[in-house]
PDB file of C-alpha atoms in Angstrom:
ATOM      1  CA  MET A   1       6.514  15.615  13.378  1.00  0.00           C
ATOM      2  CA  THR A   2       8.969  13.064  14.747  1.00  0.00           C
ATOM      3  CA  SER A   3       9.007   9.329  14.116  1.00  0.00           C
ATOM      4  CA  GLN A   4      10.177   6.293  16.037  1.00  0.00           C
ATOM      5  CA  VAL A   5      10.380   2.539  15.584  1.00  0.00           C
ATOM      6  CA  TRP A   6       7.049   0.827  16.308  1.00  0.00           C
ATOM      7  CA  ASP A   7       7.912  -2.805  15.465  1.00  0.00           C
ATOM      8  CA  GLU A   8      11.463  -4.145  15.735  1.00  0.00           C
ATOM      9  CA  ARG A   9      11.124  -7.030  13.283  1.00  0.00           C
ATOM     10  CA  GLY A  10      13.244  -6.412  10.214  1.00  0.00           C
ATOM     11  CA  CYS A  11      11.584  -6.973   6.832  1.00  0.00           C
ATOM     12  CA  GLN A  12      13.482  -7.709   3.659  1.00  0.00           C
ATOM     13  CA  LEU A  13      10.814  -5.707   1.840  1.00  0.00           C
ATOM     14  CA  GLY A  14       8.118  -4.238   4.077  1.00  0.00           C
ATOM     15  CA  GLU A  15       4.981  -3.190   2.171  1.00  0.00           C
ATOM     16  CA  GLY A  16       1.192  -3.113   2.161  1.00  0.00           C
ATOM     17  CA  THR A  17       0.574  -1.102   5.334  1.00  0.00           C
ATOM     18  CA  PHE A  18      -3.114  -0.920   6.265  1.00  0.00           C
ATOM     19  CA  TRP A  19      -5.221  -0.411   9.384  1.00  0.00           C
ATOM     20  CA  HIS A  20      -8.153  -2.785   9.954  1.00  0.00           C
ATOM     21  CA  PRO A  21     -10.949  -0.552  11.307  1.00  0.00           C
ATOM     22  CA  LEU A  22     -12.984  -3.367  12.885  1.00  0.00           C
ATOM     23  CA  ARG A  23     -10.027  -4.982  14.620  1.00  0.00           C
ATOM     24  CA  GLN A  24      -8.227  -1.680  15.354  1.00  0.00           C
ATOM     25  CA  GLN A  25      -5.085  -3.465  14.204  1.00  0.00           C
ATOM     26  CA  LEU A  26      -2.220  -2.726  11.809  1.00  0.00           C
ATOM     27  CA  PHE A  27      -1.212  -5.248   9.150  1.00  0.00           C
ATOM     28  CA  TRP A  28       1.766  -5.202   6.796  1.00  0.00           C
ATOM     29  CA  PHE A  29       3.765  -7.570   4.598  1.00  0.00           C
ATOM     30  CA  ASP A  30       7.340  -8.683   4.137  1.00  0.00           C
ATOM     31  CA  ILE A  31       7.095  -9.453   0.427  1.00  0.00           C
ATOM     32  CA  LEU A  32      10.420 -11.221   0.024  1.00  0.00           C
ATOM     33  CA  GLY A  33       9.919 -13.079   3.298  1.00  0.00           C
ATOM     34  CA  ASN A  34       6.515 -14.448   2.144  1.00  0.00           C
ATOM     35  CA  ARG A  35       4.777 -13.275   5.310  1.00  0.00           C
ATOM     36  CA  LEU A  36       1.950 -11.160   6.688  1.00  0.00           C
ATOM     37  CA  LEU A  37       2.670  -9.419   9.996  1.00  0.00           C
ATOM     38  CA  SER A  38       0.650  -7.705  12.694  1.00  0.00           C
ATOM     39  CA  ARG A  39       0.518  -7.158  16.438  1.00  0.00           C
ATOM     40  CA  ASP A  40      -2.023  -7.851  19.154  1.00  0.00           C
ATOM     41  CA  GLY A  41      -1.008  -5.152  21.615  1.00  0.00           C
ATOM     42  CA  ASP A  42       2.661  -5.896  22.256  1.00  0.00           C
ATOM     43  CA  ARG A  43       2.379  -9.500  21.034  1.00  0.00           C
ATOM     44  CA  PRO A  44       3.867  -9.999  17.556  1.00  0.00           C
ATOM     45  CA  LEU A  45       1.800 -11.940  15.013  1.00  0.00           C
ATOM     46  CA  GLN A  46       2.913 -13.571  11.770  1.00  0.00           C
ATOM     47  CA  TRP A  47       1.374 -15.713   9.020  1.00  0.00           C
ATOM     48  CA  GLN A  48       3.757 -17.539   6.634  1.00  0.00           C
ATOM     49  CA  PHE A  49       2.929 -18.192   2.959  1.00  0.00           C
ATOM     50  CA  ASP A  50       4.368 -20.416   0.238  1.00  0.00           C
ATOM     51  CA  GLU A  51       4.773 -17.524  -2.177  1.00  0.00           C
ATOM     52  CA  ARG A  52       5.211 -13.771  -2.140  1.00  0.00           C
ATOM     53  CA  VAL A  53       2.333 -11.740  -0.714  1.00  0.00           C
ATOM     54  CA  SER A  54       2.195  -7.973  -0.850  1.00  0.00           C
ATOM     55  CA  ALA A  55      -1.127  -6.186  -0.203  1.00  0.00           C
ATOM     56  CA  ALA A  56      -4.549  -6.696   1.339  1.00  0.00           C
ATOM     57  CA  GLY A  57      -7.934  -5.220   2.103  1.00  0.00           C
ATOM     58  CA  TRP A  58     -10.415  -6.166   4.809  1.00  0.00           C
ATOM     59  CA  ILE A  59     -13.571  -8.155   4.017  1.00  0.00           C
ATOM     60  CA  ASP A  60     -14.898  -8.510   7.566  1.00  0.00           C
ATOM     61  CA  GLU A  61     -13.471  -8.862  11.055  1.00  0.00           C
ATOM     62  CA  HIS A  62     -11.794 -12.197  10.374  1.00  0.00           C
ATOM     63  CA  HIS A  63     -11.131 -12.244   6.617  1.00  0.00           C
ATOM     64  CA  LEU A  64      -8.771 -10.344   4.330  1.00  0.00           C
ATOM     65  CA  LEU A  65      -8.452 -10.247   0.551  1.00  0.00           C
ATOM     66  CA  ILE A  66      -4.733 -10.887   0.027  1.00  0.00           C
ATOM     67  CA  ALA A  67      -2.779 -10.409  -3.202  1.00  0.00           C
ATOM     68  CA  SER A  68      -0.048 -12.967  -3.823  1.00  0.00           C
ATOM     69  CA  GLU A  69       2.215 -13.500  -6.791  1.00  0.00           C
ATOM     70  CA  SER A  70      -0.294 -15.897  -8.366  1.00  0.00           C
ATOM     71  CA  GLY A  71      -3.721 -14.618  -7.347  1.00  0.00           C
ATOM     72  CA  LEU A  72      -6.192 -12.989  -5.002  1.00  0.00           C
ATOM     73  CA  GLN A  73      -7.316 -15.057  -2.047  1.00  0.00           C
ATOM     74  CA  GLN A  74      -9.774 -14.783   0.822  1.00  0.00           C
ATOM     75  CA  PHE A  75      -7.667 -15.364   3.913  1.00  0.00           C
ATOM     76  CA  ASP A  76      -9.042 -16.441   7.297  1.00  0.00           C
ATOM     77  CA  LEU A  77      -6.953 -14.880  10.059  1.00  0.00           C
ATOM     78  CA  ARG A  78      -8.240 -17.362  12.651  1.00  0.00           C
ATOM     79  CA  ARG A  79      -7.360 -20.506  10.710  1.00  0.00           C
ATOM     80  CA  GLY A  80      -4.380 -19.079   8.864  1.00  0.00           C
ATOM     81  CA  GLN A  81      -5.704 -20.453   5.579  1.00  0.00           C
ATOM     82  CA  GLY A  82      -6.733 -18.905   2.282  1.00  0.00           C
ATOM     83  CA  GLU A  83      -9.162 -19.710  -0.523  1.00  0.00           C
ATOM     84  CA  MET A  84      -8.223 -18.573  -4.035  1.00  0.00           C
ATOM     85  CA  ILE A  85     -10.686 -16.087  -5.552  1.00  0.00           C
ATOM     86  CA  CYS A  86      -9.039 -15.495  -8.923  1.00  0.00           C
ATOM     87  CA  ALA A  87      -5.694 -15.861 -10.643  1.00  0.00           C
ATOM     88  CA  LEU A  88      -3.326 -12.902 -11.093  1.00  0.00           C
ATOM     89  CA  GLU A  89      -0.778 -13.404 -13.877  1.00  0.00           C
ATOM     90  CA  ALA A  90      -0.472 -17.014 -12.675  1.00  0.00           C
ATOM     91  CA  ASP A  91       0.773 -18.024 -16.127  1.00  0.00           C
ATOM     92  CA  ASN A  92       3.749 -15.674 -15.814  1.00  0.00           C
ATOM     93  CA  PRO A  93       6.372 -16.959 -13.325  1.00  0.00           C
ATOM     94  CA  HIS A  94       8.449 -13.806 -13.783  1.00  0.00           C
ATOM     95  CA  THR A  95       6.009 -11.377 -12.127  1.00  0.00           C
ATOM     96  CA  ARG A  96       4.501 -10.877  -8.678  1.00  0.00           C
ATOM     97  CA  SER A  97       2.006  -8.596  -6.998  1.00  0.00           C
ATOM     98  CA  ASN A  98       3.230  -5.379  -5.391  1.00  0.00           C
ATOM     99  CA  ASP A  99       1.240  -2.382  -4.145  1.00  0.00           C
ATOM    100  CA  GLY A 100      -2.552  -2.437  -3.788  1.00  0.00           C
ATOM    101  CA  ARG A 101      -5.507  -1.012  -1.884  1.00  0.00           C
ATOM    102  CA  ALA A 102      -9.305  -1.317  -1.646  1.00  0.00           C
ATOM    103  CA  ASP A 103     -11.356   1.401  -3.342  1.00  0.00           C
ATOM    104  CA  PRO A 104     -14.507   3.237  -2.135  1.00  0.00           C
ATOM    105  CA  TRP A 105     -16.829   0.971  -4.152  1.00  0.00           C
ATOM    106  CA  GLY A 106     -15.619  -2.234  -2.530  1.00  0.00           C
ATOM    107  CA  GLY A 107     -13.242  -3.092  -5.355  1.00  0.00           C
ATOM    108  CA  PHE A 108      -9.540  -3.831  -5.001  1.00  0.00           C
ATOM    109  CA  TRP A 109      -6.733  -2.366  -7.107  1.00  0.00           C
ATOM    110  CA  ILE A 110      -3.510  -4.343  -7.336  1.00  0.00           C
ATOM    111  CA  GLY A 111      -0.289  -3.754  -9.243  1.00  0.00           C
ATOM    112  CA  THR A 112       2.212  -6.288 -10.507  1.00  0.00           C
ATOM    113  CA  MET A 113       5.877  -6.065 -11.451  1.00  0.00           C
ATOM    114  CA  GLY A 114       8.719  -8.238 -12.660  1.00  0.00           C
ATOM    115  CA  LYS A 115      10.514 -10.127  -9.891  1.00  0.00           C
ATOM    116  CA  GLN A 116      13.723  -8.516 -11.094  1.00  0.00           C
ATOM    117  CA  ALA A 117      11.976  -5.220 -11.887  1.00  0.00           C
ATOM    118  CA  GLU A 118      12.087  -5.940 -15.614  1.00  0.00           C
ATOM    119  CA  ALA A 119      11.075  -2.925 -17.689  1.00  0.00           C
ATOM    120  CA  GLU A 120       7.305  -2.625 -18.232  1.00  0.00           C
ATOM    121  CA  ALA A 121       6.679  -6.240 -17.149  1.00  0.00           C
ATOM    122  CA  GLY A 122       3.872  -5.304 -14.752  1.00  0.00           C
ATOM    123  CA  ALA A 123       0.407  -3.791 -14.850  1.00  0.00           C
ATOM    124  CA  ILE A 124      -2.322  -2.430 -12.591  1.00  0.00           C
ATOM    125  CA  TYR A 125      -5.597  -4.339 -12.224  1.00  0.00           C
ATOM    126  CA  ARG A 126      -8.928  -3.874 -10.507  1.00  0.00           C
ATOM    127  CA  TYR A 127     -10.994  -6.682  -8.991  1.00  0.00           C
ATOM    128  CA  TYR A 128     -14.655  -5.702  -8.756  1.00  0.00           C
ATOM    129  CA  ARG A 129     -17.805  -7.807  -8.458  1.00  0.00           C
ATOM    130  CA  GLY A 130     -16.066 -10.982  -9.508  1.00  0.00           C
ATOM    131  CA  GLU A 131     -14.174  -9.479 -12.451  1.00  0.00           C
ATOM    132  CA  LEU A 132     -10.425  -8.875 -12.649  1.00  0.00           C
ATOM    133  CA  ARG A 133      -9.726  -6.227 -15.299  1.00  0.00           C
ATOM    134  CA  ARG A 134      -6.361  -4.902 -16.419  1.00  0.00           C
ATOM    135  CA  LEU A 135      -6.425  -1.108 -16.280  1.00  0.00           C
ATOM    136  CA  PHE A 136      -2.880   0.070 -17.009  1.00  0.00           C
ATOM    137  CA  PRO A 137      -0.294  -2.085 -18.824  1.00  0.00           C
ATOM    138  CA  SER A 138       3.468  -1.612 -19.196  1.00  0.00           C
ATOM    139  CA  ILE A 139       4.212  -0.696 -15.575  1.00  0.00           C
ATOM    140  CA  THR A 140       7.708  -1.447 -14.265  1.00  0.00           C
ATOM    141  CA  ILE A 141       7.252  -0.999 -10.482  1.00  0.00           C
ATOM    142  CA  SER A 142       3.598  -0.466  -9.527  1.00  0.00           C
ATOM    143  CA  ASN A 143       3.058   1.679  -6.453  1.00  0.00           C
ATOM    144  CA  ALA A 144       1.057   4.429  -4.687  1.00  0.00           C
ATOM    145  CA  VAL A 145      -2.447   3.022  -5.282  1.00  0.00           C
ATOM    146  CA  CYS A 146      -4.859   5.186  -3.246  1.00  0.00           C
ATOM    147  CA  PHE A 147      -8.069   7.184  -3.602  1.00  0.00           C
ATOM    148  CA  SER A 148      -9.310  10.715  -2.967  1.00  0.00           C
ATOM    149  CA  PRO A 149     -11.936  11.126  -0.212  1.00  0.00           C
ATOM    150  CA  ASP A 150     -14.465  12.596  -2.649  1.00  0.00           C
ATOM    151  CA  ARG A 151     -14.192   9.403  -4.785  1.00  0.00           C
ATOM    152  CA  ARG A 152     -13.270  11.435  -7.861  1.00  0.00           C
ATOM    153  CA  TYR A 153      -9.730  10.139  -8.334  1.00  0.00           C
ATOM    154  CA  ALA A 154      -7.438   7.157  -8.057  1.00  0.00           C
ATOM    155  CA  TYR A 155      -3.677   7.608  -7.842  1.00  0.00           C
ATOM    156  CA  PHE A 156      -0.909   5.240  -8.878  1.00  0.00           C
ATOM    157  CA  ALA A 157       2.809   5.402  -9.607  1.00  0.00           C
ATOM    158  CA  ASP A 158       5.563   3.738 -11.560  1.00  0.00           C
ATOM    159  CA  THR A 159       8.609   4.032  -9.319  1.00  0.00           C
ATOM    160  CA  ALA A 160      10.951   3.384 -12.240  1.00  0.00           C
ATOM    161  CA  ARG A 161       9.616   6.467 -14.057  1.00  0.00           C
ATOM    162  CA  ASP A 162       9.420   8.709 -10.953  1.00  0.00           C
ATOM    163  CA  LEU A 163       5.815   9.597 -11.785  1.00  0.00           C
ATOM    164  CA  ILE A 164       2.553   9.593  -9.840  1.00  0.00           C
ATOM    165  CA  TRP A 165      -0.591   9.696 -11.989  1.00  0.00           C
ATOM    166  CA  ARG A 166      -4.120  10.822 -11.160  1.00  0.00           C
ATOM    167  CA  GLN A 167      -6.987   8.964 -12.794  1.00  0.00           C
ATOM    168  CA  ALA A 168     -10.557  10.296 -12.876  1.00  0.00           C
ATOM    169  CA  LEU A 169     -13.206   7.736 -11.879  1.00  0.00           C
ATOM    170  CA  GLU A 170     -16.832   7.452 -12.945  1.00  0.00           C
ATOM    171  CA  PRO A 171     -19.105   7.869  -9.923  1.00  0.00           C
ATOM    172  CA  GLN A 172     -21.384   4.846 -10.126  1.00  0.00           C
ATOM    173  CA  HIS A 173     -18.911   1.956 -10.100  1.00  0.00           C
ATOM    174  CA  GLY A 174     -15.498   3.602  -9.888  1.00  0.00           C
ATOM    175  CA  TRP A 175     -14.043   2.515 -13.225  1.00  0.00           C
ATOM    176  CA  PRO A 176     -11.448   4.827 -14.858  1.00  0.00           C
ATOM    177  CA  GLN A 177     -12.955   7.635 -16.898  1.00  0.00           C
ATOM    178  CA  GLY A 178     -10.751   9.257 -19.526  1.00  0.00           C
ATOM    179  CA  GLU A 179      -6.962   9.223 -19.566  1.00  0.00           C
ATOM    180  CA  ALA A 180      -4.691   9.319 -16.540  1.00  0.00           C
ATOM    181  CA  GLU A 181      -2.717  12.537 -16.073  1.00  0.00           C
ATOM    182  CA  VAL A 182       0.651  13.118 -14.440  1.00  0.00           C
ATOM    183  CA  PHE A 183      -0.036  14.406 -10.933  1.00  0.00           C
ATOM    184  CA  ILE A 184       3.488  14.621  -9.478  1.00  0.00           C
ATOM    185  CA  ASP A 185       6.839  14.249 -11.216  1.00  0.00           C
ATOM    186  CA  THR A 186       8.993  13.269  -8.252  1.00  0.00           C
ATOM    187  CA  GLY A 187      12.017  13.016 -10.513  1.00  0.00           C
ATOM    188  CA  ARG A 188      12.177  16.815 -10.467  1.00  0.00           C
ATOM    189  CA  GLN A 189      12.744  16.563  -6.724  1.00  0.00           C
ATOM    190  CA  GLY A 190      15.278  13.760  -7.075  1.00  0.00           C
ATOM    191  CA  VAL A 191      13.132  11.206  -5.212  1.00  0.00           C
ATOM    192  CA  HIS A 192      11.439   7.931  -6.110  1.00  0.00           C
ATOM    193  CA  PRO A 193       7.726   7.346  -5.331  1.00  0.00           C
ATOM    194  CA  ASP A 194       6.756   4.223  -3.438  1.00  0.00           C
ATOM    195  CA  GLY A 195       3.527   3.460  -1.565  1.00  0.00           C
ATOM    196  CA  ALA A 196       1.012   6.221  -0.805  1.00  0.00           C
ATOM    197  CA  VAL A 197      -2.169   7.000   1.076  1.00  0.00           C
ATOM    198  CA  VAL A 198      -4.584   9.953   0.983  1.00  0.00           C
ATOM    199  CA  ASP A 199      -5.857  11.672   4.135  1.00  0.00           C
ATOM    200  CA  SER A 200      -9.386  12.936   4.824  1.00  0.00           C
ATOM    201  CA  ALA A 201      -8.544  16.370   3.375  1.00  0.00           C
ATOM    202  CA  GLY A 202      -7.305  14.919   0.082  1.00  0.00           C
ATOM    203  CA  ARG A 203      -3.576  15.321   0.769  1.00  0.00           C
ATOM    204  CA  LEU A 204      -1.404  12.547  -0.644  1.00  0.00           C
ATOM    205  CA  TRP A 205       1.283  11.055   1.614  1.00  0.00           C
ATOM    206  CA  ASN A 206       3.966   9.302  -0.425  1.00  0.00           C
ATOM    207  CA  ALA A 207       6.780   7.092   0.850  1.00  0.00           C
ATOM    208  CA  GLN A 208       9.928   7.923  -1.096  1.00  0.00           C
ATOM    209  CA  TRP A 209      12.399   5.103  -1.564  1.00  0.00           C
ATOM    210  CA  GLY A 210      15.962   6.023  -0.661  1.00  0.00           C
ATOM    211  CA  ALA A 211      14.978   9.427   0.783  1.00  0.00           C
ATOM    212  CA  ALA A 212      14.129   8.343   4.373  1.00  0.00           C
ATOM    213  CA  ARG A 213      10.823  10.187   4.290  1.00  0.00           C
ATOM    214  CA  VAL A 214       7.099  10.269   3.647  1.00  0.00           C
ATOM    215  CA  ALA A 215       6.237  13.447   1.735  1.00  0.00           C
ATOM    216  CA  CYS A 216       2.853  15.169   1.899  1.00  0.00           C
ATOM    217  CA  TYR A 217       1.341  16.865  -1.162  1.00  0.00           C
ATOM    218  CA  SER A 218      -1.730  19.055  -1.495  1.00  0.00           C
ATOM    219  CA  PRO A 219      -4.743  17.954  -3.593  1.00  0.00           C
ATOM    220  CA  GLN A 220      -3.180  20.101  -6.340  1.00  0.00           C
ATOM    221  CA  GLY A 221       0.139  18.217  -6.162  1.00  0.00           C
ATOM    222  CA  GLU A 222       2.140  20.885  -4.300  1.00  0.00           C
ATOM    223  CA  PHE A 223       4.728  19.706  -1.766  1.00  0.00           C
ATOM    224  CA  LEU A 224       3.679  20.650   1.774  1.00  0.00           C
ATOM    225  CA  GLN A 225       5.906  18.848   4.271  1.00  0.00           C
ATOM    226  CA  ALA A 226       7.736  15.596   4.981  1.00  0.00           C
ATOM    227  CA  VAL A 227       8.125  13.202   7.903  1.00  0.00           C
ATOM    228  CA  SER A 228      11.669  11.837   8.316  1.00  0.00           C
ATOM    229  CA  PHE A 229      12.678   8.340   9.410  1.00  0.00           C
ATOM    230  CA  THR A 230      15.859   6.530  10.482  1.00  0.00           C
ATOM    231  CA  ALA A 231      15.721   4.183   7.493  1.00  0.00           C
ATOM    232  CA  ARG A 232      16.369   5.253   3.918  1.00  0.00           C
ATOM    233  CA  GLN A 233      14.174   2.717   2.137  1.00  0.00           C
ATOM    234  CA  ILE A 234      10.740   3.794   3.363  1.00  0.00           C
ATOM    235  CA  SER A 235       8.177   1.864   1.347  1.00  0.00           C
ATOM    236  CA  CYS A 236       4.513   2.271   2.352  1.00  0.00           C
ATOM    237  CA  PRO A 237       2.586   4.597   4.694  1.00  0.00           C
ATOM    238  CA  GLY A 238      -0.794   4.078   6.293  1.00  0.00           C
ATOM    239  CA  PHE A 239      -2.992   5.904   8.777  1.00  0.00           C
ATOM    240  CA  GLY A 240      -4.164   4.142  11.925  1.00  0.00           C
ATOM    241  CA  GLY A 241      -5.005   4.486  15.575  1.00  0.00           C
ATOM    242  CA  ALA A 242      -8.372   5.189  17.146  1.00  0.00           C
ATOM    243  CA  GLU A 243      -8.675   8.636  15.528  1.00  0.00           C
ATOM    244  CA  LEU A 244      -6.629   7.836  12.386  1.00  0.00           C
ATOM    245  CA  ARG A 245      -4.043  10.449  13.384  1.00  0.00           C
ATOM    246  CA  THR A 246      -1.117   8.022  13.575  1.00  0.00           C
ATOM    247  CA  LEU A 247       1.088   7.604  10.502  1.00  0.00           C
ATOM    248  CA  PHE A 248       2.724   4.180  10.156  1.00  0.00           C
ATOM    249  CA  ALA A 249       5.392   3.372   7.570  1.00  0.00           C
ATOM    250  CA  THR A 250       7.160   0.192   6.502  1.00  0.00           C
ATOM    251  CA  SER A 251      10.763   0.020   5.325  1.00  0.00           C
ATOM    252  CA  ALA A 252      13.110  -2.465   3.659  1.00  0.00           C
ATOM    253  CA  GLN A 253      16.517  -4.093   3.906  1.00  0.00           C
ATOM    254  CA  GLU A 254      16.474  -5.151   0.247  1.00  0.00           C
ATOM    255  CA  GLY A 255      19.765  -4.632  -1.582  1.00  0.00           C
ATOM    256  CA  MET A 256      21.681  -3.509   1.507  1.00  0.00           C
ATOM    257  CA  SER A 257      25.117  -4.913   2.303  1.00  0.00           C
ATOM    258  CA  ALA A 258      26.051  -6.273   5.721  1.00  0.00           C
ATOM    259  CA  GLU A 259      28.021  -3.096   6.345  1.00  0.00           C
ATOM    260  CA  ALA A 260      25.058  -0.926   5.388  1.00  0.00           C
ATOM    261  CA  LEU A 261      22.761  -2.845   7.742  1.00  0.00           C
ATOM    262  CA  VAL A 262      25.173  -2.288  10.609  1.00  0.00           C
ATOM    263  CA  ALA A 263      25.252   1.432   9.800  1.00  0.00           C
ATOM    264  CA  GLU A 264      21.440   1.557   9.502  1.00  0.00           C
ATOM    265  CA  PRO A 265      20.070  -0.765  12.207  1.00  0.00           C
ATOM    266  CA  ASP A 266      16.450   0.401  11.782  1.00  0.00           C
ATOM    267  CA  ALA A 267      16.240  -0.678   8.139  1.00  0.00           C
ATOM    268  CA  GLY A 268      13.290  -2.977   7.525  1.00  0.00           C
ATOM    269  CA  LYS A 269      11.395  -1.996  10.668  1.00  0.00           C
ATOM    270  CA  VAL A 270       7.954  -0.395  10.978  1.00  0.00           C
ATOM    271  CA  PHE A 271       7.827   3.215  12.117  1.00  0.00           C
ATOM    272  CA  VAL A 272       5.199   5.429  13.686  1.00  0.00           C
ATOM    273  CA  ALA A 273       4.720   9.210  13.732  1.00  0.00           C
ATOM    274  CA  GLU A 274       2.042  10.919  15.793  1.00  0.00           C
ATOM    275  CA  LEU A 275       0.532  13.688  13.690  1.00  0.00           C
ATOM    276  CA  GLU A 276       0.074  17.111  15.214  1.00  0.00           C
ATOM    277  CA  SER A 277      -3.625  17.511  15.972  1.00  0.00           C
ATOM    278  CA  GLU A 278      -3.524  21.283  15.564  1.00  0.00           C
ATOM    279  CA  LEU A 279      -2.735  20.768  11.883  1.00  0.00           C
ATOM    280  CA  GLY A 280      -6.038  18.942  11.469  1.00  0.00           C
ATOM    281  CA  ILE A 281      -4.427  15.919   9.791  1.00  0.00           C
ATOM    282  CA  GLN A 282      -6.537  12.784   9.895  1.00  0.00           C
ATOM    283  CA  GLY A 283      -6.477   9.710   7.709  1.00  0.00           C
ATOM    284  CA  GLN A 284      -9.299   7.982   5.892  1.00  0.00           C
ATOM    285  CA  ALA A 285     -10.569   4.635   7.110  1.00  0.00           C
ATOM    286  CA  GLU A 286      -9.493   1.780   4.860  1.00  0.00           C
ATOM    287  CA  HIS A 287     -12.309   0.745   2.517  1.00  0.00           C
ATOM    288  CA  GLN A 288     -13.992  -2.632   2.803  1.00  0.00           C
ATOM    289  CA  VAL A 289     -13.593  -5.199   0.018  1.00  0.00           C
ATOM    290  CA  ILE A 290     -16.969  -6.531  -1.115  1.00  0.00           C
ATOM    291  CA  LEU A 291     -16.790  -9.935  -2.754  1.00  0.00           C
TER     292      LEU A 291
END
C-alpha cells in the first residue's frame, strides 16, 4: 500500500482523526494550534478555539462532542460554537486532553497528559450517560484509544512506556472488567505507539511516532504489515471513505527545527492510503456519542 498527501495544511500536532459517517467527512485536530480542521470536497474548513482541542466523536449530523484541555463540549459545526458538558481536569492548568474516541455503547473515552509530558501526570477517562469516570491513572502520554468490533475489548497506550494495553469490557454498559493486560510491547520493536484504530476484522492499526508508519497487528497482537509515509511523526490513523477502505493519518511538526522542516516538507500534513480491496481490509464506522 502506498500513501500520499491528502491535505497540505501543516499541523504543529495533528491528532484526533475520525470520519463522520453521516456527513461522509473527515475531521482532525491541530492540538497546539487550537483548531479543528476538515474539508468540504476540495474546500478547506477550520474552526478556531481559545484552548487546546484534541479529539471528538459525532453526536448527530451537525454536532460533535469535543475534548478540550478543560472539558467536554457539544460543538455546533454550523454556528461554530460549543456548550460545555462537563469539566475535564479544569482545576489542573498543567494538563490537557490528548487521544480519545467514542465507544460502541455511546460513551466517549478521553486521555489526558501533562502539557510538557510530565511523568504520569495524565489519566484516561470515560464519559457515559452524564458521568465522567477516571479509569486509568498515572498515564504520561495517553494514546491509542479504540475498540474491538465484537465489543469485548478497549485498547489504550502510554507512549512514554511503549506499551499498548487491552482491557476487557462488560457487555451491558461497556465498563472495564478485570485488569488491563499488555497487548503489544512496541519497545521491543524500537517504536513508540501513538493513535490507533481497529478495523472490522479486529486488526489494530497503530501510528508510530518517529517511525513514519502505521503498523497493523492481528487480534492476537502479531505484527502483520505497515503503511509508510513521507513524515516521521505520524500521530493518528482513521478509516474513511464511502466503503471505509481509505486509511487517513495525521502527522506533526512538533519539536522539529527549521532545517528539519525543510528536509521533511510533508511534516504536519494529512495523508491517505487506499487499502488493497483483495486483502479484505475495511474499517469500522465511528461510533455515535449518546448524551
